[in-house]
Amino acid sequence: MEIKIKKELLKDALQNIISIIDKSSVKPILSNFLLKSIENHEQYTIEFSATDHEISILEYFSAEVIESGSICISAKKLYDICKEFQGDTIHIKSTEQLWIHITSDSSELKLPSVEVGLYPQTVIEELPEKLIISSDELKKCIDATLYASQTNESRRNLMGVCLSSYNGRTRWLSTDGHRLAQAYGTSQIENKNFSEVIIPRKALSEVRKAIHLFDESIEISFDEHTLQFSGKSVVFKTRLIEGKFPNCDPIIPKDNPLIAIMDRERLVNALRIVSSITNEKMKPVKFIFGNNKLRIESEKADYGEVCDEMDIDYNNESMQIGFNARYVLDSLNVVQHTQVRIDLKTSMAPGLIRSPENDDCISVIMPLRIEW
């Protein structure tokens, strides 16, 4: 194989691959990726593919193909080298002895490669369930839910986002047991009898980072075991999480009567100030709601105390409630509005955070018992 490719294209392709490949020493073959020339794939002439057996990626880019073929090579080594090259074009050529010659301007080196047949091949399947979604909508739904999914293995069915259909719209839902995030999209799943699938958080994170490689519309296809995101110049394939996602509907507040509306950036600033003096992972803070005022306090301790007060739109009874400041900040980061609305009921009932404009994206946070 022999090709010439733009340095920036190669670097972009390898950045996505580096995030996916298996970095452990248990399966060293998975630290590599496949690069091969292809024909009749629109204007693309080379294909990058990598997998860790859970998630796979195929990327298509333009290059000058001098001699067709395929190679299997270390992704990290090539990426580290590629970053340092001064030239705009990189020349890659393989030999029959499994060596790869790489040159750019006056730089030249040789790297060993792996026999192509040893690397697991990624096969794009025709899956029965389909959904067409805009890249903007997919980005919004991932941003609005992924942060609340569980990150440890204690409950594997919570380590992702549940995709289901609700009243003709897509519903994206995540929870880690302490908070919940929900987003509704406008896209429709073709099968009206479709139940739900749980998409792993790693797959959604990688798709979100590579969203610019998709076209304006993305095809999501799936069955009960596998899901694929297909776009103009990239395809992601992932195994789905097995198991049943918990019924979260009873947790979502439907009748919280105490409503407060405030400036989002001002609330973010106040929370950062108040939570700055504690090193605790939980970062407990107390919200005290009064007549058009919100006072936020930290726990009084040896390392000090801090509070902040801000004007809000609130004309209900006075109340106070404890929250994990980090959870509230995560929720505020996905509100696409200058103001934010918080719906409350009692000091021991979950609070609901959303935009005042609509409830397409909501966050539900369980309260903390505050002892000060």
GROMACS .gro file of C-alpha atoms in nm:
model
  372
    1MET     CA    1   0.000   0.000   0.000
    2GLU     CA    2   0.116   0.353  -0.073
    3ILE     CA    3  -0.075   0.675  -0.010
    4LYS     CA    4  -0.028   1.048   0.042
    5ILE     CA    5  -0.261   1.220   0.289
    6LYS     CA    6  -0.293   1.566   0.438
    7LYS     CA    7  -0.143   1.588   0.786
    8GLU     CA    8  -0.455   1.749   0.939
    9LEU     CA    9  -0.685   1.479   0.800
   10LEU     CA   10  -0.465   1.203   0.937
   11LYS     CA   11  -0.440   1.373   1.276
   12ASP     CA   12  -0.818   1.421   1.301
   13ALA     CA   13  -0.885   1.059   1.208
   14LEU     CA   14  -0.633   0.929   1.462
   15GLN     CA   15  -0.770   1.147   1.743
   16ASN     CA   16  -1.106   0.967   1.720
   17ILE     CA   17  -0.937   0.627   1.700
   18ILE     CA   18  -0.710   0.690   2.003
   19SER     CA   19  -1.020   0.742   2.221
   20ILE     CA   20  -1.163   0.404   2.125
   21ILE     CA   21  -0.871   0.161   2.104
   22ASP     CA   22  -0.798  -0.072   2.394
   23LYS     CA   23  -0.508   0.075   2.593
   24SER     CA   24  -0.456  -0.229   2.816
   25SER     CA   25  -0.178  -0.479   2.761
   26VAL     CA   26  -0.420  -0.773   2.776
   27LYS     CA   27  -0.508  -0.748   2.406
   28PRO     CA   28  -0.215  -0.565   2.241
   29ILE     CA   29  -0.359  -0.618   1.891
   30LEU     CA   30  -0.638  -0.372   1.980
   31SER     CA   31  -0.390  -0.086   2.022
   32ASN     CA   32  -0.362  -0.086   1.642
   33PHE     CA   33  -0.599   0.027   1.367
   34LEU     CA   34  -0.663  -0.066   1.006
   35LEU     CA   35  -0.595   0.168   0.715
   36LYS     CA   36  -0.703   0.056   0.371
   37SER     CA   37  -0.785   0.197   0.029
   38ILE     CA   38  -1.144   0.161  -0.093
   39GLU     CA   39  -1.333   0.216  -0.415
   40ASN     CA   40  -1.674   0.364  -0.497
   41HIS     CA   41  -1.742   0.522  -0.160
   42GLU     CA   42  -1.851   0.864  -0.285
   43GLN     CA   43  -1.538   1.085  -0.294
   44TYR     CA   44  -1.354   0.898  -0.019
   45THR     CA   45  -1.057   0.684  -0.103
   46ILE     CA   46  -0.926   0.548   0.229
   47GLU     CA   47  -1.090   0.390   0.533
   48PHE     CA   48  -0.973   0.402   0.894
   49SER     CA   49  -1.120   0.140   1.128
   50ALA     CA   50  -1.062   0.055   1.494
   51THR     CA   51  -1.238  -0.139   1.767
   52ASP     CA   52  -1.212  -0.243   2.131
   53HIS     CA   53  -1.473  -0.519   2.078
   54GLU     CA   54  -1.741  -0.301   2.246
   55ILE     CA   55  -1.738   0.001   2.017
   56SER     CA   56  -1.603   0.032   1.662
   57ILE     CA   57  -1.541   0.326   1.432
   58LEU     CA   58  -1.509   0.356   1.054
   59GLU     CA   59  -1.387   0.687   0.908
   60TYR     CA   60  -1.359   0.783   0.541
   61PHE     CA   61  -1.119   1.048   0.411
   62SER     CA   62  -0.971   1.169   0.086
   63ALA     CA   63  -0.613   1.075  -0.001
   64GLU     CA   64  -0.394   1.017  -0.303
   65VAL     CA   65  -0.380   0.639  -0.348
   66ILE     CA   66  -0.061   0.544  -0.534
   67GLU     CA   67  -0.093   0.173  -0.466
   68SER     CA   68  -0.402   0.011  -0.315
   69GLY     CA   69  -0.385  -0.219  -0.015
   70SER     CA   70  -0.420  -0.219   0.363
   71ILE     CA   71  -0.200  -0.195   0.670
   72CYS     CA   72  -0.241  -0.247   1.046
   73ILE     CA   73  -0.032  -0.017   1.264
   74SER     CA   74  -0.010   0.130   1.616
   75ALA     CA   75  -0.249   0.423   1.643
   76LYS     CA   76  -0.069   0.604   1.925
   77LYS     CA   77   0.276   0.580   1.767
   78LEU     CA   78   0.151   0.715   1.436
   79TYR     CA   79  -0.048   0.991   1.607
   80ASP     CA   80   0.248   1.104   1.821
   81ILE     CA   81   0.469   1.114   1.512
   82CYS     CA   82   0.208   1.285   1.297
   83LYS     CA   83   0.173   1.572   1.548
   84GLU     CA   84   0.543   1.658   1.520
   85PHE     CA   85   0.576   1.653   1.140
   86GLN     CA   86   0.637   1.997   0.987
   87GLY     CA   87   0.510   1.915   0.640
   88ASP     CA   88   0.148   1.944   0.525
   89THR     CA   89   0.147   1.604   0.352
   90ILE     CA   90   0.242   1.261   0.488
   91HIS     CA   91   0.360   0.979   0.264
   92ILE     CA   92   0.287   0.624   0.392
   93LYS     CA   93   0.422   0.315   0.217
   94SER     CA   94   0.420  -0.050   0.328
   95THR     CA   95   0.662  -0.330   0.243
   96GLU     CA   96   0.615  -0.705   0.215
   97GLN     CA   97   0.821  -0.747   0.533
   98LEU     CA   98   0.547  -0.567   0.737
   99TRP     CA   99   0.743  -0.243   0.773
  100ILE     CA  100   0.580   0.098   0.718
  101HIS     CA  101   0.786   0.383   0.572
  102ILE     CA  102   0.654   0.725   0.674
  103THR     CA  103   0.793   1.050   0.536
  104SER     CA  104   0.700   1.417   0.557
  105ASP     CA  105   0.927   1.692   0.424
  106SER     CA  106   1.276   1.595   0.542
  107SER     CA  107   1.155   1.359   0.818
  108GLU     CA  108   1.163   0.985   0.754
  109LEU     CA  109   1.108   0.682   0.976
  110LYS     CA  110   1.010   0.315   0.973
  111LEU     CA  111   0.756   0.145   1.198
  112PRO     CA  112   0.667  -0.224   1.233
  113SER     CA  113   0.313  -0.323   1.141
  114VAL     CA  114   0.085  -0.617   1.219
  115GLU     CA  115  -0.052  -0.870   0.976
  116VAL     CA  116  -0.388  -0.732   0.861
  117GLY     CA  117  -0.566  -1.067   0.893
  118LEU     CA  118  -0.506  -1.075   1.270
  119TYR     CA  119  -0.703  -0.756   1.335
  120PRO     CA  120  -1.082  -0.791   1.399
  121GLN     CA  121  -1.286  -0.662   1.106
  122THR     CA  122  -1.578  -0.425   1.163
  123VAL     CA  123  -1.885  -0.518   0.957
  124ILE     CA  124  -2.164  -0.265   0.905
  125GLU     CA  125  -2.498  -0.445   0.932
  126GLU     CA  126  -2.849  -0.383   0.805
  127LEU     CA  127  -3.039  -0.351   1.134
  128PRO     CA  128  -3.420  -0.361   1.156
  129GLU     CA  129  -3.498  -0.050   1.364
  130LYS     CA  130  -3.419   0.291   1.213
  131LEU     CA  131  -3.427   0.653   1.318
  132ILE     CA  132  -3.318   0.963   1.124
  133ILE     CA  133  -3.205   1.245   1.351
  134SER     CA  134  -3.038   1.579   1.284
  135SER     CA  135  -2.684   1.621   1.414
  136ASP     CA  136  -2.797   1.926   1.616
  137GLU     CA  137  -3.074   1.728   1.784
  138LEU     CA  138  -2.845   1.435   1.862
  139LYS     CA  139  -2.588   1.673   2.009
  140LYS     CA  140  -2.856   1.836   2.225
  141CYS     CA  141  -2.994   1.504   2.354
  142ILE     CA  142  -2.647   1.366   2.436
  143ASP     CA  143  -2.541   1.685   2.616
  144ALA     CA  144  -2.867   1.696   2.810
  145THR     CA  145  -2.847   1.340   2.945
  146LEU     CA  146  -2.500   1.184   2.933
  147TYR     CA  147  -2.366   1.367   3.240
  148ALA     CA  148  -2.621   1.197   3.468
  149SER     CA  149  -2.538   0.839   3.367
  150GLN     CA  150  -2.352   0.616   3.610
  151THR     CA  151  -1.975   0.584   3.573
  152ASN     CA  152  -1.900   0.274   3.783
  153GLU     CA  153  -1.984  -0.092   3.731
  154SER     CA  154  -2.207  -0.140   4.035
  155ARG     CA  155  -2.522  -0.109   3.824
  156ARG     CA  156  -2.428  -0.170   3.464
  157ASN     CA  157  -2.777  -0.097   3.331
  158LEU     CA  158  -2.731   0.265   3.443
  159MET     CA  159  -2.397   0.310   3.261
  160GLY     CA  160  -2.559   0.463   2.956
  161VAL     CA  161  -2.859   0.651   2.820
  162CYS     CA  162  -3.193   0.483   2.760
  163LEU     CA  163  -3.345   0.559   2.419
  164SER     CA  164  -3.718   0.497   2.387
  165SER     CA  165  -4.023   0.629   2.205
  166TYR     CA  166  -4.286   0.837   2.387
  167ASN     CA  167  -4.596   0.980   2.221
  168GLY     CA  168  -4.429   0.971   1.880
  169ARG     CA  169  -4.105   1.139   1.997
  170THR     CA  170  -3.769   1.003   2.100
  171ARG     CA  171  -3.702   1.005   2.472
  172TRP     CA  172  -3.347   1.004   2.612
  173LEU     CA  173  -3.313   0.922   2.982
  174SER     CA  174  -3.024   0.871   3.224
  175THR     CA  175  -2.979   0.836   3.599
  176ASP     CA  176  -2.714   0.739   3.851
  177GLY     CA  177  -2.956   0.698   4.141
  178HIS     CA  178  -2.891   1.048   4.281
  179ARG     CA  179  -3.005   1.253   3.983
  180LEU     CA  180  -3.191   1.208   3.658
  181ALA     CA  181  -3.175   1.376   3.318
  182GLN     CA  182  -3.436   1.357   3.044
  183ALA     CA  183  -3.452   1.501   2.693
  184TYR     CA  184  -3.717   1.476   2.424
  185GLY     CA  185  -3.634   1.491   2.054
  186THR     CA  186  -3.857   1.554   1.755
  187SER     CA  187  -3.743   1.248   1.558
  188GLN     CA  188  -3.960   0.938   1.533
  189ILE     CA  189  -3.860   0.573   1.544
  190GLU     CA  190  -4.009   0.387   1.248
  191ASN     CA  191  -4.133   0.090   1.454
  192LYS     CA  192  -4.424   0.205   1.670
  193ASN     CA  193  -4.392  -0.108   1.887
  194PHE     CA  194  -4.030  -0.035   1.975
  195SER     CA  195  -3.956  -0.061   2.348
  196GLU     CA  196  -3.613   0.075   2.449
  197VAL     CA  197  -3.236   0.030   2.419
  198ILE     CA  198  -2.955   0.135   2.655
  199ILE     CA  199  -2.665   0.301   2.471
  200PRO     CA  200  -2.327   0.287   2.655
  201ARG     CA  201  -2.193   0.620   2.778
  202LYS     CA  202  -1.856   0.564   2.605
  203ALA     CA  203  -2.024   0.522   2.267
  204LEU     CA  204  -2.228   0.840   2.310
  205SER     CA  205  -1.923   1.030   2.431
  206GLU     CA  206  -1.723   0.929   2.123
  207VAL     CA  207  -2.011   1.009   1.887
  208ARG     CA  208  -2.045   1.352   2.051
  209LYS     CA  209  -1.674   1.427   1.999
  210ALA     CA  210  -1.694   1.327   1.631
  211ILE     CA  211  -2.030   1.493   1.559
  212HIS     CA  212  -1.866   1.725   1.304
  213LEU     CA  213  -1.788   1.425   1.081
  214PHE     CA  214  -2.155   1.339   1.043
  215ASP     CA  215  -2.376   1.507   0.788
  216GLU     CA  216  -2.671   1.726   0.886
  217SER     CA  217  -2.876   1.409   0.935
  218ILE     CA  218  -2.763   1.087   1.104
  219GLU     CA  219  -2.912   0.741   1.071
  220ILE     CA  220  -2.939   0.544   1.393
  221SER     CA  221  -3.013   0.177   1.331
  222PHE     CA  222  -3.032  -0.098   1.592
  223ASP     CA  223  -3.160  -0.433   1.708
  224GLU     CA  224  -3.167  -0.574   2.062
  225HIS     CA  225  -2.788  -0.620   2.076
  226THR     CA  226  -2.622  -0.365   1.844
  227LEU     CA  227  -2.662   0.002   1.747
  228GLN     CA  228  -2.500   0.200   1.463
  229PHE     CA  229  -2.463   0.575   1.406
  230SER     CA  230  -2.410   0.634   1.032
  231GLY     CA  231  -2.314   0.965   0.875
  232LYS     CA  232  -2.143   1.114   0.576
  233SER     CA  233  -1.784   1.025   0.662
  234VAL     CA  234  -1.806   0.818   0.981
  235VAL     CA  235  -1.987   0.515   1.124
  236PHE     CA  236  -1.990   0.414   1.491
  237LYS     CA  237  -2.102   0.066   1.591
  238THR     CA  238  -2.157  -0.032   1.953
  239ARG     CA  239  -2.287  -0.316   2.162
  240LEU     CA  240  -2.591  -0.222   2.366
  241ILE     CA  241  -2.610  -0.265   2.741
  242GLU     CA  242  -2.815  -0.569   2.834
  243GLY     CA  243  -3.075  -0.544   3.107
  244LYS     CA  244  -3.380  -0.338   3.193
  245PHE     CA  245  -3.363   0.035   3.254
  246PRO     CA  246  -3.554   0.130   3.573
  247ASN     CA  247  -3.891   0.301   3.550
  248CYS     CA  248  -3.804   0.660   3.637
  249ASP     CA  249  -4.145   0.818   3.579
  250PRO     CA  250  -4.246   0.810   3.951
  251ILE     CA  251  -3.929   1.004   4.039
  252ILE     CA  252  -3.998   1.295   3.803
  253PRO     CA  253  -4.192   1.564   3.993
  254LYS     CA  254  -4.529   1.644   3.840
  255ASP     CA  255  -4.671   1.890   4.093
  256ASN     CA  256  -4.393   2.093   4.254
  257PRO     CA  257  -4.576   2.417   4.345
  258LEU     CA  258  -4.279   2.630   4.457
  259ILE     CA  259  -4.133   2.785   4.141
  260ALA     CA  260  -3.823   3.006   4.131
  261ILE     CA  261  -3.679   3.169   3.817
  262MET     CA  262  -3.334   3.323   3.816
  263ASP     CA  263  -3.037   3.423   3.601
  264ARG     CA  264  -2.846   3.109   3.506
  265GLU     CA  265  -2.497   3.261   3.494
  266ARG     CA  266  -2.548   3.435   3.828
  267LEU     CA  267  -2.651   3.105   3.989
  268VAL     CA  268  -2.350   2.927   3.837
  269ASN     CA  269  -2.121   3.197   3.977
  270ALA     CA  270  -2.278   3.176   4.324
  271LEU     CA  271  -2.246   2.797   4.336
  272ARG     CA  272  -1.882   2.806   4.233
  273ILE     CA  273  -1.806   3.058   4.505
  274VAL     CA  274  -1.997   2.876   4.779
  275SER     CA  275  -1.865   2.529   4.695
  276SER     CA  276  -1.504   2.644   4.649
  277ILE     CA  277  -1.394   2.600   5.013
  278THR     CA  278  -1.491   2.236   5.048
  279ASN     CA  279  -1.285   1.944   4.925
  280GLU     CA  280  -1.567   1.699   4.984
  281LYS     CA  281  -1.673   1.500   4.681
  282MET     CA  282  -2.040   1.564   4.761
  283LYS     CA  283  -2.003   1.945   4.793
  284PRO     CA  284  -2.321   2.002   5.000
  285VAL     CA  285  -2.477   2.349   4.989
  286LYS     CA  286  -2.796   2.493   5.136
  287PHE     CA  287  -3.047   2.684   4.921
  288ILE     CA  288  -3.261   2.928   5.124
  289PHE     CA  289  -3.554   3.069   4.927
  290GLY     CA  290  -3.727   3.386   5.051
  291ASN     CA  291  -3.923   3.675   4.905
  292ASN     CA  292  -3.752   3.725   4.565
  293LYS     CA  293  -3.419   3.626   4.720
  294LEU     CA  294  -3.200   3.316   4.713
  295ARG     CA  295  -2.924   3.268   4.969
  296ILE     CA  296  -2.676   2.983   4.918
  297GLU     CA  297  -2.458   2.869   5.210
  298SER     CA  298  -2.182   2.616   5.264
  299GLU     CA  299  -2.136   2.412   5.579
  300LYS     CA  300  -1.952   2.588   5.860
  301ALA     CA  301  -1.632   2.397   5.925
  302ASP     CA  302  -1.264   2.431   6.014
  303TYR     CA  303  -1.176   2.539   5.663
  304GLY     CA  304  -1.415   2.835   5.674
  305GLU     CA  305  -1.762   2.932   5.561
  306VAL     CA  306  -1.904   3.123   5.265
  307CYS     CA  307  -2.243   3.237   5.137
  308ASP     CA  308  -2.385   3.429   4.845
  309GLU     CA  309  -2.720   3.599   4.787
  310MET     CA  310  -2.895   3.683   4.462
  311ASP     CA  311  -3.221   3.834   4.336
  312ILE     CA  312  -3.469   3.586   4.191
  313ASP     CA  313  -3.833   3.569   4.088
  314TYR     CA  314  -3.993   3.383   4.381
  315ASN     CA  315  -4.315   3.481   4.561
  316ASN     CA  316  -4.394   3.166   4.757
  317GLU     CA  317  -4.341   3.054   5.116
  318SER     CA  318  -3.989   3.053   5.254
  319MET     CA  319  -3.808   2.721   5.239
  320GLN     CA  320  -3.462   2.569   5.247
  321ILE     CA  321  -3.321   2.260   5.082
  322GLY     CA  322  -2.979   2.096   5.048
  323PHE     CA  323  -2.823   1.993   4.717
  324ASN     CA  324  -2.496   1.858   4.585
  325ALA     CA  325  -2.349   2.171   4.424
  326ARG     CA  326  -2.170   1.970   4.154
  327TYR     CA  327  -2.496   1.806   4.047
  328VAL     CA  328  -2.670   2.144   4.021
  329LEU     CA  329  -2.381   2.287   3.818
  330ASP     CA  330  -2.393   1.990   3.580
  331SER     CA  331  -2.763   2.053   3.525
  332LEU     CA  332  -2.715   2.427   3.470
  333ASN     CA  333  -2.448   2.363   3.208
  334VAL     CA  334  -2.703   2.207   2.971
  335VAL     CA  335  -2.976   2.472   3.008
  336GLN     CA  336  -2.976   2.661   2.677
  337HIS     CA  337  -3.131   2.979   2.813
  338THR     CA  338  -3.021   3.289   3.001
  339GLN     CA  339  -3.261   3.205   3.284
  340VAL     CA  340  -3.327   2.882   3.471
  341ARG     CA  341  -3.635   2.755   3.652
  342ILE     CA  342  -3.626   2.543   3.970
  343ASP     CA  343  -3.944   2.365   4.082
  344LEU     CA  344  -3.961   2.256   4.446
  345LYS     CA  345  -4.206   2.097   4.689
  346THR     CA  346  -4.047   2.025   5.027
  347SER     CA  347  -3.695   2.008   5.170
  348MET     CA  348  -3.695   1.628   5.129
  349ALA     CA  349  -3.857   1.607   4.784
  350PRO     CA  350  -3.655   1.609   4.460
  351GLY     CA  351  -3.604   1.939   4.280
  352LEU     CA  352  -3.658   1.988   3.909
  353ILE     CA  353  -3.430   2.214   3.699
  354ARG     CA  354  -3.520   2.324   3.347
  355SER     CA  355  -3.544   2.615   3.110
  356PRO     CA  356  -3.839   2.853   3.173
  357GLU     CA  357  -3.917   2.833   2.800
  358ASN     CA  358  -3.991   2.458   2.768
  359ASP     CA  359  -3.954   2.123   2.941
  360ASP     CA  360  -3.794   1.928   2.654
  361CYS     CA  361  -3.483   1.891   2.872
  362ILE     CA  362  -3.511   1.851   3.249
  363SER     CA  363  -3.288   1.754   3.540
  364VAL     CA  364  -3.413   1.599   3.863
  365ILE     CA  365  -3.185   1.614   4.169
  366MET     CA  366  -3.242   1.432   4.497
  367PRO     CA  367  -3.202   1.659   4.804
  368LEU     CA  368  -2.938   1.621   5.075
  369ARG     CA  369  -3.017   1.620   5.444
  370ILE     CA  370  -2.863   1.942   5.575
  371GLU     CA  371  -2.767   1.940   5.942
  372TRP     CA  372  -2.650   2.300   5.982
   0.00000   0.00000   0.00000
